Amino acid sequence: VGTRLFKLPRRKFEGDSEVFRDMFTIPPGDNIAEGQSDEHPLMLESIQAEEFESLLQVMFRPHHAPTAEEAKELSRDEWVHVLKLTTMWGFEKLRRIAIDSLTPLLQKENPVGWITLARTYEVYEWLLPALHALARRTKVLQPEEVEPLGIITVVKMAEVRESFPLADRNGNYYRGYATRETHDFISVIRRVFKEELRAAKPFESIDIGKVDYSWD
């Protein structure tokens, strides 16, 4: 990886990833398969050594699923590294661990980053709660958030946020209604983002009530 040479047992990689099983396949003829010796290492392109190290911290635990305390040993960015590589290489069990470990961390962050990660790594179960968190946020969308979200999402989110009832036709502000932070935008989000949400897995896997909607 980069300029670093890692010496690791192949079993962990071949057993859980079809991508690595193909990488380790011995080529025909007199060619030497990569990963057989220091002179012929398996070159992993387009990743950083620190990303690979994050994956190894999870992969080489005595048991796959980390406890709550063990999960805290990795930072938010390290778990993103794990999510990136497990998605790239098809480590389904480790990807699930990364998703479960990241979820409570992302619930406390700017929902724009949460939405971006959901789309980048196809974690569709994050989309609804992340969009809901952004709709409930008191702070309006900022110019620097347009690029990561995309203009179409910004326009759609404006429609969702504007559905929150502030005043009647006479300009009298409603009293007794929920605040933006507690208003339920779910039905509006499902309608406005219905095309994208069709690809999503069941949303019930994330408790929307645990999301921090006060983030600003």
CSV table of C-alpha atoms in Angstrom, one decimal:
chain,number,residue,atom,x,y,z
A,1,VAL,CA,0.0,0.0,0.0
A,2,GLY,CA,1.8,3.1,-1.2
A,3,THR,CA,5.4,2.7,-0.1
A,4,ARG,CA,4.6,0.4,2.8
A,5,LEU,CA,4.9,-3.4,2.8
A,6,PHE,CA,2.3,-5.3,4.9
A,7,LYS,CA,2.8,-9.0,5.7
A,8,LEU,CA,-0.6,-10.4,6.6
A,9,PRO,CA,-2.3,-13.9,6.4
A,10,ARG,CA,-4.2,-14.3,3.2
A,11,ARG,CA,-7.0,-16.3,4.8
A,12,LYS,CA,-8.8,-13.2,6.3
A,13,PHE,CA,-8.9,-11.5,2.9
A,14,GLU,CA,-9.7,-14.5,0.7
A,15,GLY,CA,-12.4,-15.8,3.1
A,16,ASP,CA,-14.5,-12.7,3.1
A,17,SER,CA,-13.8,-11.0,-0.2
A,18,GLU,CA,-14.4,-12.3,-3.7
A,19,VAL,CA,-12.3,-9.3,-4.9
A,20,PHE,CA,-9.2,-10.6,-3.0
A,21,ARG,CA,-9.9,-14.2,-4.0
A,22,ASP,CA,-9.5,-13.0,-7.6
A,23,MET,CA,-6.5,-11.0,-6.8
A,24,PHE,CA,-4.7,-14.0,-5.3
A,25,THR,CA,-5.5,-16.3,-8.2
A,26,ILE,CA,-2.4,-17.8,-9.7
A,27,PRO,CA,-1.9,-16.6,-13.3
A,28,PRO,CA,-1.4,-19.2,-16.1
A,29,GLY,CA,2.0,-20.2,-17.3
A,30,ASP,CA,5.2,-19.3,-15.6
A,31,ASN,CA,4.0,-16.0,-14.2
A,32,ILE,CA,4.2,-15.5,-10.4
A,33,ALA,CA,1.0,-14.4,-8.6
A,34,GLU,CA,1.2,-11.2,-6.7
A,35,GLY,CA,1.2,-11.5,-2.9
A,36,GLN,CA,3.5,-14.6,-2.8
A,37,SER,CA,6.7,-12.9,-1.7
A,38,ASP,CA,8.3,-9.6,-0.8
A,39,GLU,CA,9.6,-9.4,-4.4
A,40,HIS,CA,6.1,-9.8,-5.8
A,41,PRO,CA,3.8,-8.0,-3.4
A,42,LEU,CA,0.1,-7.5,-4.1
A,43,MET,CA,-0.1,-3.8,-5.0
A,44,LEU,CA,-3.3,-2.0,-3.7
A,45,GLU,CA,-3.7,1.1,-5.7
A,46,SER,CA,-5.6,4.3,-5.0
A,47,ILE,CA,-5.7,3.9,-1.2
A,48,GLN,CA,-3.6,5.3,1.7
A,49,ALA,CA,-1.7,3.3,4.2
A,50,GLU,CA,-3.6,4.8,7.1
A,51,GLU,CA,-6.9,3.8,5.5
A,52,PHE,CA,-5.6,0.2,5.2
A,53,GLU,CA,-4.5,0.3,8.9
A,54,SER,CA,-8.0,1.3,10.0
A,55,LEU,CA,-9.4,-1.8,8.2
A,56,LEU,CA,-6.8,-4.0,9.8
A,57,GLN,CA,-7.7,-2.8,13.3
A,58,VAL,CA,-11.2,-4.2,12.7
A,59,MET,CA,-10.3,-7.2,10.6
A,60,PHE,CA,-7.8,-8.7,13.1
A,61,ARG,CA,-9.8,-8.6,16.2
A,62,PRO,CA,-10.4,-11.9,18.1
A,63,HIS,CA,-14.1,-11.5,17.2
A,64,HIS,CA,-15.6,-9.6,14.3
A,65,ALA,CA,-18.2,-7.4,16.0
A,66,PRO,CA,-16.5,-4.9,18.4
A,67,THR,CA,-18.0,-4.1,21.8
A,68,ALA,CA,-19.2,-0.6,22.4
A,69,GLU,CA,-15.9,0.2,24.1
A,70,GLU,CA,-13.9,-1.3,21.3
A,71,ALA,CA,-15.8,0.7,18.8
A,72,LYS,CA,-14.6,3.9,20.5
A,73,GLU,CA,-11.0,2.9,19.9
A,74,LEU,CA,-11.5,4.0,16.3
A,75,SER,CA,-12.2,7.6,15.4
A,76,ARG,CA,-15.0,8.7,13.2
A,77,ASP,CA,-12.6,9.2,10.3
A,78,GLU,CA,-11.1,5.7,10.9
A,79,TRP,CA,-14.5,4.1,10.7
A,80,VAL,CA,-15.1,6.0,7.4
A,81,HIS,CA,-11.8,4.4,6.1
A,82,VAL,CA,-13.2,1.0,7.1
A,83,LEU,CA,-16.5,1.7,5.4
A,84,LYS,CA,-14.7,2.9,2.2
A,85,LEU,CA,-12.5,-0.2,1.9
A,86,THR,CA,-15.1,-2.8,2.9
A,87,THR,CA,-17.4,-1.3,0.3
A,88,MET,CA,-14.7,-1.3,-2.3
A,89,TRP,CA,-13.6,-4.9,-1.7
A,90,GLY,CA,-16.9,-6.5,-0.8
A,91,PHE,CA,-16.3,-7.3,2.9
A,92,GLU,CA,-20.0,-7.4,3.8
A,93,LYS,CA,-19.7,-8.4,7.4
A,94,LEU,CA,-17.1,-5.8,8.2
A,95,ARG,CA,-19.0,-3.2,6.2
A,96,ARG,CA,-22.0,-3.9,8.4
A,97,ILE,CA,-19.9,-3.3,11.5
A,98,ALA,CA,-18.6,0.0,10.1
A,99,ILE,CA,-22.1,1.2,9.4
A,100,ASP,CA,-23.4,0.2,12.9
A,101,SER,CA,-20.4,1.9,14.5
A,102,LEU,CA,-20.6,5.1,12.4
A,103,THR,CA,-24.4,5.6,12.8
A,104,PRO,CA,-24.4,7.0,16.4
A,105,LEU,CA,-21.4,9.2,15.5
A,106,LEU,CA,-23.0,10.7,12.4
A,107,GLN,CA,-26.3,11.3,14.2
A,108,LYS,CA,-24.5,14.0,16.2
A,109,GLU,CA,-22.8,15.7,13.2
A,110,ASN,CA,-23.8,18.1,10.4
A,111,PRO,CA,-26.3,16.1,8.4
A,112,VAL,CA,-24.8,17.3,5.1
A,113,GLY,CA,-21.8,15.1,5.8
A,114,TRP,CA,-24.1,12.2,6.7
A,115,ILE,CA,-26.0,12.5,3.5
A,116,THR,CA,-22.8,12.7,1.5
A,117,LEU,CA,-21.4,9.5,3.1
A,118,ALA,CA,-24.7,7.7,2.6
A,119,ARG,CA,-24.6,8.4,-1.2
A,120,THR,CA,-20.8,7.9,-1.6
A,121,TYR,CA,-20.9,4.4,0.0
A,122,GLU,CA,-24.5,3.5,-0.8
A,123,VAL,CA,-25.6,3.2,2.8
A,124,TYR,CA,-29.2,3.8,1.8
A,125,GLU,CA,-30.6,3.2,5.3
A,126,TRP,CA,-28.9,6.5,6.3
A,127,LEU,CA,-30.7,8.6,3.7
A,128,LEU,CA,-34.1,9.2,5.4
A,129,PRO,CA,-32.8,10.0,8.9
A,130,ALA,CA,-30.0,12.2,7.4
A,131,LEU,CA,-32.5,14.1,5.2
A,132,HIS,CA,-34.8,14.5,8.2
A,133,ALA,CA,-32.0,15.9,10.3
A,134,LEU,CA,-31.2,18.5,7.7
A,135,ALA,CA,-34.9,19.4,7.4
A,136,ARG,CA,-35.1,19.9,11.1
A,137,ARG,CA,-31.9,21.9,11.4
A,138,THR,CA,-32.5,25.5,12.5
A,139,LYS,CA,-29.6,26.8,10.5
A,140,VAL,CA,-30.4,27.4,6.8
A,141,LEU,CA,-28.4,25.8,4.1
A,142,GLN,CA,-25.1,27.5,3.6
A,143,PRO,CA,-23.3,28.3,0.3
A,144,GLU,CA,-20.5,25.8,1.0
A,145,GLU,CA,-23.1,23.0,1.4
A,146,VAL,CA,-24.4,23.3,-2.1
A,147,GLU,CA,-21.6,21.5,-3.8
A,148,PRO,CA,-21.5,18.4,-1.6
A,149,LEU,CA,-25.3,18.1,-1.7
A,150,GLY,CA,-25.9,19.0,-5.3
A,151,ILE,CA,-28.2,21.7,-6.6
A,152,ILE,CA,-31.1,19.2,-7.1
A,153,THR,CA,-31.0,18.1,-3.4
A,154,VAL,CA,-30.7,21.8,-2.3
A,155,VAL,CA,-33.9,22.7,-4.3
A,156,LYS,CA,-35.8,19.6,-3.0
A,157,MET,CA,-34.6,20.3,0.6
A,158,ALA,CA,-35.9,23.9,0.3
A,159,GLU,CA,-39.3,22.5,-0.6
A,160,VAL,CA,-39.2,20.2,2.4
A,161,ARG,CA,-38.1,22.9,4.9
A,162,GLU,CA,-40.6,25.4,3.6
A,163,SER,CA,-43.4,22.9,4.4
A,164,PHE,CA,-43.0,23.8,8.1
A,165,PRO,CA,-46.0,26.0,9.1
A,166,LEU,CA,-44.8,29.3,10.4
A,167,ALA,CA,-47.8,31.6,9.9
A,168,ASP,CA,-51.3,31.7,8.6
A,169,ARG,CA,-52.5,33.7,5.6
A,170,ASN,CA,-53.0,36.8,7.8
A,171,GLY,CA,-49.4,36.7,9.0
A,172,ASN,CA,-50.2,35.4,12.5
A,173,TYR,CA,-47.6,33.0,13.7
A,174,TYR,CA,-48.8,29.6,14.9
A,175,ARG,CA,-48.7,28.9,18.6
A,176,GLY,CA,-48.8,25.5,20.1
A,177,TYR,CA,-47.2,23.8,17.1
A,178,ALA,CA,-44.0,21.8,17.2
A,179,THR,CA,-40.8,23.6,16.7
A,180,ARG,CA,-38.7,23.0,13.6
A,181,GLU,CA,-36.5,20.7,15.6
A,182,THR,CA,-39.5,18.5,16.6
A,183,HIS,CA,-41.6,18.8,13.5
A,184,ASP,CA,-42.2,15.6,11.5
A,185,PHE,CA,-41.1,16.0,7.9
A,186,ILE,CA,-41.0,12.3,7.1
A,187,SER,CA,-44.0,12.2,4.8
A,188,VAL,CA,-42.9,15.3,2.9
A,189,ILE,CA,-39.3,13.8,2.5
A,190,ARG,CA,-40.7,10.5,1.2
A,191,ARG,CA,-42.7,12.4,-1.4
A,192,VAL,CA,-40.0,14.9,-2.5
A,193,PHE,CA,-37.2,12.3,-2.5
A,194,LYS,CA,-39.3,9.3,-3.5
A,195,GLU,CA,-37.1,8.4,-6.5
A,196,GLU,CA,-33.9,8.2,-4.5
A,197,LEU,CA,-35.5,6.6,-1.5
A,198,ARG,CA,-36.9,3.7,-3.6
A,199,ALA,CA,-33.4,2.3,-3.6
A,200,ALA,CA,-33.1,2.6,0.2
A,201,LYS,CA,-33.2,-0.4,2.5
A,202,PRO,CA,-35.8,-0.5,5.4
A,203,PHE,CA,-35.5,2.8,7.3
A,204,GLU,CA,-36.7,1.3,10.6
A,205,SER,CA,-33.1,0.1,11.3
A,206,ILE,CA,-32.2,3.6,12.6
A,207,ASP,CA,-34.1,5.2,15.5
A,208,ILE,CA,-34.9,8.7,14.1
A,209,GLY,CA,-35.7,9.8,17.6
A,210,LYS,CA,-32.0,9.5,18.6
A,211,VAL,CA,-30.8,11.9,15.9
A,212,ASP,CA,-29.5,15.3,17.2
A,213,TYR,CA,-31.6,17.8,15.3
A,214,SER,CA,-30.2,20.8,17.1
A,215,TRP,CA,-27.0,20.7,15.2
A,216,ASP,CA,-26.0,24.1,13.7
